[in-house]
PDB file of C-alpha atoms in Angstrom:
ATOM      1  CA  MET A  11      67.337 -16.800 139.482  1.00 49.00           C
ATOM      2  CA  SER A  12      67.154 -20.464 138.447  1.00 51.00           C
ATOM      3  CA  ASP A  13      65.471 -21.670 141.665  1.00 52.00           C
ATOM      4  CA  ALA A  14      62.518 -19.291 141.555  1.00 58.00           C
ATOM      5  CA  SER A  15      60.894 -20.690 144.700  1.00 84.00           C
ATOM      6  CA  VAL A  16      63.777 -19.769 147.021  1.00 95.00           C
ATOM      7  CA  HIS A  17      62.478 -18.103 150.186  1.00 97.00           C
ATOM      8  CA  ILE A  18      64.452 -15.035 151.263  1.00 97.00           C
ATOM      9  CA  THR A  19      64.529 -13.241 154.620  1.00 97.00           C
ATOM     10  CA  ARG A  20      65.727  -9.636 154.612  1.00 98.00           C
ATOM     11  CA  TRP A  21      67.067  -7.653 157.571  1.00 98.00           C
ATOM     12  CA  GLY A  22      67.931  -3.964 157.353  1.00 97.00           C
ATOM     13  CA  ALA A  23      66.449  -1.326 155.067  1.00 91.00           C
ATOM     14  CA  SER A  24      69.652   0.287 153.815  1.00 92.00           C
ATOM     15  CA  GLY A  25      73.398  -0.076 153.631  1.00 95.00           C
ATOM     16  CA  PRO A  26      75.800  -2.381 151.773  1.00 97.00           C
ATOM     17  CA  ARG A  27      74.316  -5.728 150.780  1.00 98.00           C
ATOM     18  CA  VAL A  28      75.423  -8.915 152.590  1.00 98.00           C
ATOM     19  CA  VAL A  29      74.243 -12.337 151.347  1.00 98.00           C
ATOM     20  CA  LEU A  30      74.412 -15.124 153.953  1.00 98.00           C
ATOM     21  CA  VAL A  31      74.237 -18.753 152.758  1.00 98.00           C
ATOM     22  CA  HIS A  32      73.469 -21.447 155.327  1.00 98.00           C
ATOM     23  CA  GLY A  33      74.596 -25.077 155.435  1.00 96.00           C
ATOM     24  CA  SER A  34      72.814 -28.332 156.382  1.00 94.00           C
ATOM     25  CA  MET A  35      71.235 -30.995 154.165  1.00 94.00           C
ATOM     26  CA  GLN A  36      67.987 -30.964 152.187  1.00 95.00           C
ATOM     27  CA  GLY A  37      64.985 -31.977 154.228  1.00 94.00           C
ATOM     28  CA  SER A  38      65.931 -29.694 157.099  1.00 94.00           C
ATOM     29  CA  ALA A  39      62.960 -27.775 158.450  1.00 92.00           C
ATOM     30  CA  VAL A  40      65.092 -24.737 159.309  1.00 94.00           C
ATOM     31  CA  GLY A  41      66.628 -22.288 156.878  1.00 95.00           C
ATOM     32  CA  GLY A  42      68.878 -19.289 156.724  1.00 96.00           C
ATOM     33  CA  ALA A  43      67.040 -17.027 159.163  1.00 96.00           C
ATOM     34  CA  HIS A  44      67.432 -19.598 161.938  1.00 95.00           C
ATOM     35  CA  HIS A  45      71.036 -20.535 161.118  1.00 96.00           C
ATOM     36  CA  PHE A  46      72.061 -16.865 161.060  1.00 97.00           C
ATOM     37  CA  ALA A  47      69.702 -15.593 163.777  1.00 96.00           C
ATOM     38  CA  ALA A  48      72.574 -14.005 165.717  1.00 96.00           C
ATOM     39  CA  GLN A  49      73.582 -12.014 162.628  1.00 97.00           C
ATOM     40  CA  GLU A  50      70.270 -10.146 162.414  1.00 97.00           C
ATOM     41  CA  ARG A  51      71.839  -7.623 164.796  1.00 96.00           C
ATOM     42  CA  LEU A  52      74.245  -6.614 162.032  1.00 97.00           C
ATOM     43  CA  ALA A  53      71.365  -4.683 160.468  1.00 97.00           C
ATOM     44  CA  GLU A  54      71.716  -2.252 163.399  1.00 95.00           C
ATOM     45  CA  ARG A  55      75.324  -1.670 162.298  1.00 95.00           C
ATOM     46  CA  GLY A  56      74.193  -0.465 158.865  1.00 96.00           C
ATOM     47  CA  TRP A  57      74.212  -3.656 156.787  1.00 98.00           C
ATOM     48  CA  ARG A  58      71.411  -4.864 154.503  1.00 98.00           C
ATOM     49  CA  LEU A  59      71.221  -8.621 154.998  1.00 98.00           C
ATOM     50  CA  VAL A  60      69.822 -11.073 152.438  1.00 98.00           C
ATOM     51  CA  VAL A  61      69.291 -14.549 153.918  1.00 98.00           C
ATOM     52  CA  PRO A  62      67.920 -17.254 151.584  1.00 98.00           C
ATOM     53  CA  ASP A  63      66.663 -20.716 152.478  1.00 98.00           C
ATOM     54  CA  ARG A  64      68.517 -23.002 150.090  1.00 98.00           C
ATOM     55  CA  PRO A  65      66.236 -25.181 147.905  1.00 97.00           C
ATOM     56  CA  GLY A  66      64.843 -28.086 149.922  1.00 96.00           C
ATOM     57  CA  HIS A  67      65.568 -26.300 153.220  1.00 96.00           C
ATOM     58  CA  GLY A  68      63.317 -24.299 155.509  1.00 94.00           C
ATOM     59  CA  ARG A  69      60.581 -22.562 153.531  1.00 96.00           C
ATOM     60  CA  SER A  70      62.073 -23.204 150.076  1.00 96.00           C
ATOM     61  CA  ALA A  71      60.563 -25.918 147.906  1.00 95.00           C
ATOM     62  CA  ASP A  72      62.332 -29.170 147.071  1.00 94.00           C
ATOM     63  CA  PRO A  73      64.212 -28.541 143.787  1.00 94.00           C
ATOM     64  CA  GLY A  74      64.036 -32.159 142.620  1.00 94.00           C
ATOM     65  CA  ARG A  75      67.831 -32.464 142.703  1.00 96.00           C
ATOM     66  CA  PRO A  76      70.440 -33.157 145.416  1.00 96.00           C
ATOM     67  CA  ASP A  77      72.282 -30.503 147.392  1.00 97.00           C
ATOM     68  CA  ASP A  78      74.672 -29.156 144.774  1.00 97.00           C
ATOM     69  CA  ALA A  79      77.092 -26.265 145.345  1.00 97.00           C
ATOM     70  CA  GLU A  80      77.311 -25.416 141.649  1.00 97.00           C
ATOM     71  CA  ALA A  81      73.527 -25.367 141.156  1.00 96.00           C
ATOM     72  CA  ASP A  82      72.954 -23.295 144.288  1.00 97.00           C
ATOM     73  CA  GLY A  83      75.891 -21.054 143.414  1.00 97.00           C
ATOM     74  CA  ALA A  84      74.127 -20.006 140.202  1.00 97.00           C
ATOM     75  CA  TRP A  85      71.154 -18.376 141.927  1.00 97.00           C
ATOM     76  CA  VAL A  86      73.260 -17.058 144.820  1.00 98.00           C
ATOM     77  CA  ALA A  87      75.389 -15.273 142.214  1.00 98.00           C
ATOM     78  CA  ASP A  88      72.211 -13.553 141.017  1.00 97.00           C
ATOM     79  CA  LEU A  89      71.502 -12.346 144.567  1.00 97.00           C
ATOM     80  CA  LEU A  90      74.754 -10.372 144.481  1.00 97.00           C
ATOM     81  CA  GLU A  91      73.103  -7.937 142.040  1.00 96.00           C
ATOM     82  CA  ASP A  92      75.544  -5.074 141.354  1.00 96.00           C
ATOM     83  CA  GLY A  93      77.792  -5.961 144.298  1.00 97.00           C
ATOM     84  CA  ALA A  94      77.547  -7.582 147.731  1.00 98.00           C
ATOM     85  CA  HIS A  95      79.505  -9.178 150.524  1.00 98.00           C
ATOM     86  CA  LEU A  96      79.120 -12.949 150.612  1.00 98.00           C
ATOM     87  CA  VAL A  97      79.069 -15.191 153.704  1.00 98.00           C
ATOM     88  CA  GLY A  98      78.729 -18.997 153.682  1.00 98.00           C
ATOM     89  CA  HIS A  99      78.584 -21.550 156.508  1.00 98.00           C
ATOM     90  CA  SER A 100      79.444 -25.277 156.244  1.00 98.00           C
ATOM     91  CA  PHE A 101      78.176 -26.626 152.877  1.00 98.00           C
ATOM     92  CA  GLY A 102      76.910 -23.086 152.307  1.00 98.00           C
ATOM     93  CA  GLY A 103      80.598 -22.162 152.179  1.00 98.00           C
ATOM     94  CA  CYS A 104      80.950 -24.348 149.080  1.00 98.00           C
ATOM     95  CA  VAL A 105      77.901 -22.608 147.620  1.00 98.00           C
ATOM     96  CA  ALA A 106      79.278 -19.142 148.409  1.00 98.00           C
ATOM     97  CA  LEU A 107      82.632 -20.034 146.865  1.00 98.00           C
ATOM     98  CA  ALA A 108      80.922 -21.291 143.694  1.00 98.00           C
ATOM     99  CA  ALA A 109      78.915 -18.057 143.469  1.00 98.00           C
ATOM    100  CA  ALA A 110      82.039 -15.947 143.978  1.00 98.00           C
ATOM    101  CA  ALA A 111      83.828 -17.799 141.191  1.00 98.00           C
ATOM    102  CA  LYS A 112      80.873 -17.243 138.843  1.00 98.00           C
ATOM    103  CA  ARG A 113      80.672 -13.475 139.419  1.00 98.00           C
ATOM    104  CA  PRO A 114      83.922 -12.350 141.088  1.00 98.00           C
ATOM    105  CA  GLN A 115      83.492  -8.722 140.066  1.00 97.00           C
ATOM    106  CA  ALA A 116      80.258  -8.566 142.091  1.00 98.00           C
ATOM    107  CA  VAL A 117      81.825  -9.915 145.307  1.00 98.00           C
ATOM    108  CA  ARG A 118      82.955  -7.223 147.740  1.00 98.00           C
ATOM    109  CA  SER A 119      84.303  -9.833 150.172  1.00 98.00           C
ATOM    110  CA  LEU A 120      83.981 -13.543 150.912  1.00 98.00           C
ATOM    111  CA  THR A 121      83.630 -14.977 154.436  1.00 98.00           C
ATOM    112  CA  LEU A 122      83.595 -18.750 154.934  1.00 98.00           C
ATOM    113  CA  ILE A 123      82.533 -20.176 158.316  1.00 98.00           C
ATOM    114  CA  GLU A 124      83.743 -23.750 158.948  1.00 98.00           C
ATOM    115  CA  PRO A 125      83.381 -24.431 155.192  1.00 98.00           C
ATOM    116  CA  ALA A 126      83.044 -28.009 153.920  1.00 97.00           C
ATOM    117  CA  LEU A 127      86.235 -27.696 151.864  1.00 97.00           C
ATOM    118  CA  GLN A 128      88.090 -30.787 153.050  1.00 97.00           C
ATOM    119  CA  ASN A 129      88.782 -31.672 149.414  1.00 97.00           C
ATOM    120  CA  LEU A 130      91.227 -28.771 149.334  1.00 97.00           C
ATOM    121  CA  ALA A 131      93.518 -30.807 151.599  1.00 97.00           C
ATOM    122  CA  PRO A 132      92.768 -34.468 150.802  1.00 95.00           C
ATOM    123  CA  LYS A 133      96.268 -35.673 151.761  1.00 96.00           C
ATOM    124  CA  ASP A 134      96.317 -33.967 155.151  1.00 97.00           C
ATOM    125  CA  PRO A 135      96.171 -36.653 157.882  1.00 98.00           C
ATOM    126  CA  ARG A 136      93.556 -34.631 159.761  1.00 97.00           C
ATOM    127  CA  VAL A 137      91.273 -34.686 156.739  1.00 97.00           C
ATOM    128  CA  ARG A 138      91.923 -38.362 156.055  1.00 97.00           C
ATOM    129  CA  ARG A 139      90.825 -39.277 159.573  1.00 97.00           C
ATOM    130  CA  PHE A 140      87.633 -37.265 159.123  1.00 96.00           C
ATOM    131  CA  VAL A 141      86.900 -38.899 155.758  1.00 95.00           C
ATOM    132  CA  LEU A 142      87.253 -42.338 157.347  1.00 96.00           C
ATOM    133  CA  GLN A 143      84.915 -41.327 160.174  1.00 95.00           C
ATOM    134  CA  ALA A 144      82.364 -39.955 157.720  1.00 94.00           C
ATOM    135  CA  ALA A 145      82.559 -43.067 155.549  1.00 93.00           C
ATOM    136  CA  TRP A 146      82.024 -45.284 158.589  1.00 94.00           C
ATOM    137  CA  THR A 147      79.045 -43.131 159.593  1.00 91.00           C
ATOM    138  CA  MET A 148      77.482 -43.748 156.187  1.00 90.00           C
ATOM    139  CA  LEU A 149      78.323 -47.421 155.797  1.00 88.00           C
ATOM    140  CA  SER A 150      77.436 -48.521 159.323  1.00 91.00           C
ATOM    141  CA  SER A 151      74.041 -46.804 159.424  1.00 91.00           C
ATOM    142  CA  PHE A 152      71.197 -49.105 158.439  1.00 90.00           C
ATOM    143  CA  SER A 153      68.516 -46.427 158.407  1.00 95.00           C
ATOM    144  CA  ALA A 154      68.322 -42.836 157.194  1.00 95.00           C
ATOM    145  CA  THR A 155      67.398 -41.646 160.685  1.00 95.00           C
ATOM    146  CA  THR A 156      70.437 -43.285 162.259  1.00 94.00           C
ATOM    147  CA  ARG A 157      72.668 -41.922 159.503  1.00 94.00           C
ATOM    148  CA  ALA A 158      71.449 -38.371 160.110  1.00 94.00           C
ATOM    149  CA  ARG A 159      71.836 -38.630 163.894  1.00 94.00           C
ATOM    150  CA  ARG A 160      75.383 -39.944 163.582  1.00 94.00           C
ATOM    151  CA  PHE A 161      76.380 -37.330 161.015  1.00 94.00           C
ATOM    152  CA  LEU A 162      74.995 -34.476 163.104  1.00 94.00           C
ATOM    153  CA  ARG A 163      76.934 -35.847 166.061  1.00 94.00           C
ATOM    154  CA  LEU A 164      80.125 -36.163 163.971  1.00 95.00           C
ATOM    155  CA  MET A 165      79.795 -32.536 162.883  1.00 95.00           C
ATOM    156  CA  ARG A 166      78.849 -31.385 166.392  1.00 95.00           C
ATOM    157  CA  VAL A 167      75.691 -29.709 165.193  1.00 94.00           C
ATOM    158  CA  PRO A 168      74.139 -28.320 168.404  1.00 89.00           C
ATOM    159  CA  PRO A 169      70.457 -28.889 169.289  1.00 85.00           C
ATOM    160  CA  GLU A 170      69.831 -25.153 169.237  1.00 82.00           C
ATOM    161  CA  SER A 171      70.543 -25.154 165.490  1.00 81.00           C
ATOM    162  CA  GLY A 172      67.092 -26.697 165.067  1.00 73.00           C
ATOM    163  CA  SER A 173      68.347 -29.497 162.830  1.00 75.00           C
ATOM    164  CA  GLY A 174      66.885 -32.971 163.316  1.00 70.00           C
ATOM    165  CA  ALA A 175      64.084 -31.863 165.595  1.00 73.00           C
ATOM    166  CA  SER A 176      61.771 -34.698 164.519  1.00 87.00           C
ATOM    167  CA  PRO A 177      62.108 -38.296 163.278  1.00 89.00           C
ATOM    168  CA  GLU A 178      60.571 -37.261 159.954  1.00 92.00           C
ATOM    169  CA  GLU A 179      63.155 -34.537 159.449  1.00 93.00           C
ATOM    170  CA  LEU A 180      65.993 -36.877 160.414  1.00 94.00           C
ATOM    171  CA  GLU A 181      64.818 -39.363 157.813  1.00 94.00           C
ATOM    172  CA  ARG A 182      64.742 -36.692 155.088  1.00 94.00           C
ATOM    173  CA  VAL A 183      68.196 -35.422 156.037  1.00 95.00           C
ATOM    174  CA  GLY A 184      69.598 -38.959 156.190  1.00 94.00           C
ATOM    175  CA  LYS A 185      68.376 -39.691 152.677  1.00 94.00           C
ATOM    176  CA  ALA A 186      69.748 -36.374 151.374  1.00 95.00           C
ATOM    177  CA  LEU A 187      73.194 -37.172 152.801  1.00 94.00           C
ATOM    178  CA  LEU A 188      73.550 -40.095 150.398  1.00 92.00           C
ATOM    179  CA  LYS A 189      72.854 -37.853 147.397  1.00 93.00           C
ATOM    180  CA  LEU A 190      74.996 -34.866 148.410  1.00 93.00           C
ATOM    181  CA  LYS A 191      77.233 -33.606 145.568  1.00 94.00           C
ATOM    182  CA  VAL A 192      80.566 -32.743 147.175  1.00 92.00           C
ATOM    183  CA  PRO A 193      82.708 -30.431 144.985  1.00 96.00           C
ATOM    184  CA  ALA A 194      85.831 -32.116 143.602  1.00 96.00           C
ATOM    185  CA  SER A 195      89.305 -30.973 144.621  1.00 97.00           C
ATOM    186  CA  GLU A 196      90.147 -29.543 141.199  1.00 97.00           C
ATOM    187  CA  VAL A 197      86.918 -27.533 141.125  1.00 98.00           C
ATOM    188  CA  LEU A 198      87.551 -26.042 144.561  1.00 98.00           C
ATOM    189  CA  ARG A 199      91.151 -25.196 143.704  1.00 98.00           C
ATOM    190  CA  ARG A 200      90.089 -23.478 140.494  1.00 98.00           C
ATOM    191  CA  GLN A 201      87.485 -21.453 142.386  1.00 98.00           C
ATOM    192  CA  MET A 202      90.005 -20.462 145.042  1.00 98.00           C
ATOM    193  CA  GLU A 203      92.445 -19.401 142.354  1.00 98.00           C
ATOM    194  CA  THR A 204      89.737 -17.094 141.001  1.00 98.00           C
ATOM    195  CA  VAL A 205      89.262 -15.564 144.452  1.00 98.00           C
ATOM    196  CA  ARG A 206      92.992 -14.876 144.717  1.00 98.00           C
ATOM    197  CA  ARG A 207      93.407 -13.657 141.131  1.00 97.00           C
ATOM    198  CA  GLU A 208      90.471 -11.266 141.381  1.00 97.00           C
ATOM    199  CA  GLY A 209      91.679  -9.891 144.716  1.00 97.00           C
ATOM    200  CA  ILE A 210      88.498 -10.779 146.617  1.00 98.00           C
ATOM    201  CA  PRO A 211      89.102 -10.163 150.350  1.00 98.00           C
ATOM    202  CA  LEU A 212      88.797 -13.563 152.063  1.00 98.00           C
ATOM    203  CA  LEU A 213      88.151 -14.451 155.705  1.00 98.00           C
ATOM    204  CA  VAL A 214      87.879 -18.065 156.893  1.00 98.00           C
ATOM    205  CA  VAL A 215      86.471 -18.600 160.409  1.00 98.00           C
ATOM    206  CA  THR A 216      86.608 -21.826 162.407  1.00 98.00           C
ATOM    207  CA  GLY A 217      85.832 -22.839 165.977  1.00 97.00           C
ATOM    208  CA  GLY A 218      88.995 -24.817 166.655  1.00 97.00           C
ATOM    209  CA  TRP A 219      87.190 -28.011 167.689  1.00 97.00           C
ATOM    210  CA  SER A 220      87.710 -30.029 164.473  1.00 97.00           C
ATOM    211  CA  PRO A 221      91.224 -30.806 163.156  1.00 98.00           C
ATOM    212  CA  ALA A 222      89.774 -31.569 159.706  1.00 97.00           C
ATOM    213  CA  LEU A 223      87.942 -28.246 159.479  1.00 98.00           C
ATOM    214  CA  GLU A 224      91.085 -26.448 160.649  1.00 98.00           C
ATOM    215  CA  ALA A 225      93.059 -28.169 157.878  1.00 98.00           C
ATOM    216  CA  ALA A 226      90.461 -27.173 155.282  1.00 98.00           C
ATOM    217  CA  ALA A 227      90.423 -23.579 156.546  1.00 98.00           C
ATOM    218  CA  GLU A 228      94.209 -23.322 156.454  1.00 98.00           C
ATOM    219  CA  ALA A 229      94.253 -24.598 152.874  1.00 98.00           C
ATOM    220  CA  ALA A 230      91.436 -22.264 151.823  1.00 98.00           C
ATOM    221  CA  ALA A 231      93.091 -19.186 153.321  1.00 98.00           C
ATOM    222  CA  ALA A 232      96.437 -20.058 151.731  1.00 98.00           C
ATOM    223  CA  LEU A 233      95.031 -20.792 148.270  1.00 98.00           C
ATOM    224  CA  GLY A 234      92.665 -17.816 148.297  1.00 98.00           C
ATOM    225  CA  GLY A 235      95.168 -15.332 149.685  1.00 97.00           C
ATOM    226  CA  GLY A 236      93.023 -14.694 152.752  1.00 98.00           C
ATOM    227  CA  GLN A 237      93.143 -14.823 156.517  1.00 97.00           C
ATOM    228  CA  HIS A 238      92.104 -17.569 158.947  1.00 98.00           C
ATOM    229  CA  ARG A 239      90.531 -16.601 162.267  1.00 97.00           C
ATOM    230  CA  VAL A 240      89.626 -18.979 165.102  1.00 98.00           C
ATOM    231  CA  ILE A 241      86.653 -18.030 167.275  1.00 97.00           C
ATOM    232  CA  ALA A 242      86.649 -20.665 170.005  1.00 96.00           C
ATOM    233  CA  SER A 243      83.598 -22.903 169.832  1.00 96.00           C
ATOM    234  CA  GLU A 244      82.746 -26.405 170.995  1.00 95.00           C
ATOM    235  CA  HIS A 245      80.572 -26.975 167.944  1.00 96.00           C
ATOM    236  CA  HIS A 246      80.036 -26.249 164.250  1.00 96.00           C
ATOM    237  CA  PHE A 247      78.405 -22.816 164.712  1.00 96.00           C
ATOM    238  CA  PRO A 248      81.149 -20.419 165.903  1.00 97.00           C
ATOM    239  CA  HIS A 249      79.143 -17.478 164.554  1.00 97.00           C
ATOM    240  CA  ASN A 250      76.441 -18.150 167.165  1.00 93.00           C
ATOM    241  CA  ILE A 251      78.553 -19.149 170.183  1.00 86.00           C
ATOM    242  CA  SER A 252      79.332 -15.677 171.538  1.00 80.00           C
ATOM    243  CA  ASP A 253      79.325 -11.982 170.708  1.00 86.00           C
ATOM    244  CA  GLU A 254      82.775 -12.279 169.122  1.00 94.00           C
ATOM    245  CA  PHE A 255      81.822 -13.163 165.545  1.00 97.00           C
ATOM    246  CA  ASN A 256      79.644 -10.163 164.643  1.00 97.00           C
ATOM    247  CA  PRO A 257      82.289  -7.512 165.470  1.00 97.00           C
ATOM    248  CA  VAL A 258      84.898  -9.570 163.586  1.00 97.00           C
ATOM    249  CA  LEU A 259      82.672  -9.792 160.512  1.00 98.00           C
ATOM    250  CA  ASP A 260      81.636  -6.143 160.757  1.00 98.00           C
ATOM    251  CA  ALA A 261      85.266  -5.020 160.881  1.00 98.00           C
ATOM    252  CA  PHE A 262      86.233  -7.286 157.971  1.00 98.00           C
ATOM    253  CA  LEU A 263      83.387  -6.014 155.780  1.00 98.00           C
ATOM    254  CA  ARG A 264      84.237  -2.386 156.518  1.00 97.00           C
ATOM    255  CA  GLU A 265      87.934  -2.972 155.870  1.00 97.00           C
ATOM    256  CA  SER A 266      87.095  -4.671 152.568  1.00 97.00           C
ATOM    257  CA  ASP A 267      84.930  -1.746 151.473  1.00 95.00           C
ATOM    258  CA  ALA A 268      87.635   0.715 152.516  1.00 94.00           C
ATOM    259  CA  ARG A 269      90.174  -1.150 150.380  1.00 87.00           C
ATOM    260  CA  ARG A 270      87.875  -0.938 147.378  1.00 81.00           C
ATOM    261  CA  ALA A 271      87.427   2.811 147.876  1.00 76.00           C
ATOM    262  CA  ARG A 272      91.172   3.513 147.761  1.00 71.00           C
TER     263      ARG A 272
END
């Protein structure tokens, strides 16, 4: 693993391995265990959950580089070991996709929750409107704290996510936003082509609140040969809004394993 100081939370003592990769920006005081708190219950269904804090998030040390899906994807690919299901939320969806493309034979399934894959549909009017809003958020913010607050509001990140709980954290997140390495369209398309070519079962979940995220999800499901499921949510965390997500994920993981066993 290239980022040796990555903190990992583990839930469940046995069963198929599931790696969950959280989103957010560096400087956030919360990591994977908080972002995926509602998924801890999946351990009771027989899954062995591996939940890292991405470098510069939660209890993982600052890596001395920006948030980078390719760099994070390298060590996430190592976490797959001899085979695992892979789940990614928001920018963590970009990370999970990069990891899947690096080691497709080790991926039993890929689930993307409101992934930051707008570059898969750059010409879609819904995405263009979002890009303009995001650009205005960046350009019109004269402090890192203001930038972070506005971005969290744009993305409808709920207070219960724990992000931006203090002025110091907001400042760190606001600075990290300017350095974020967003994967290029051609990179994402190539990775999605790998998912389709290798027959990796793909599920894309959105909350239905953001036209841009719906556009990205539709493009991802089409390019990757997967399915798109909407779990109604008023914010960016549809996996935590109700009891609906866990049974959906559980069924998808079991179906994916059953397909492999045939």
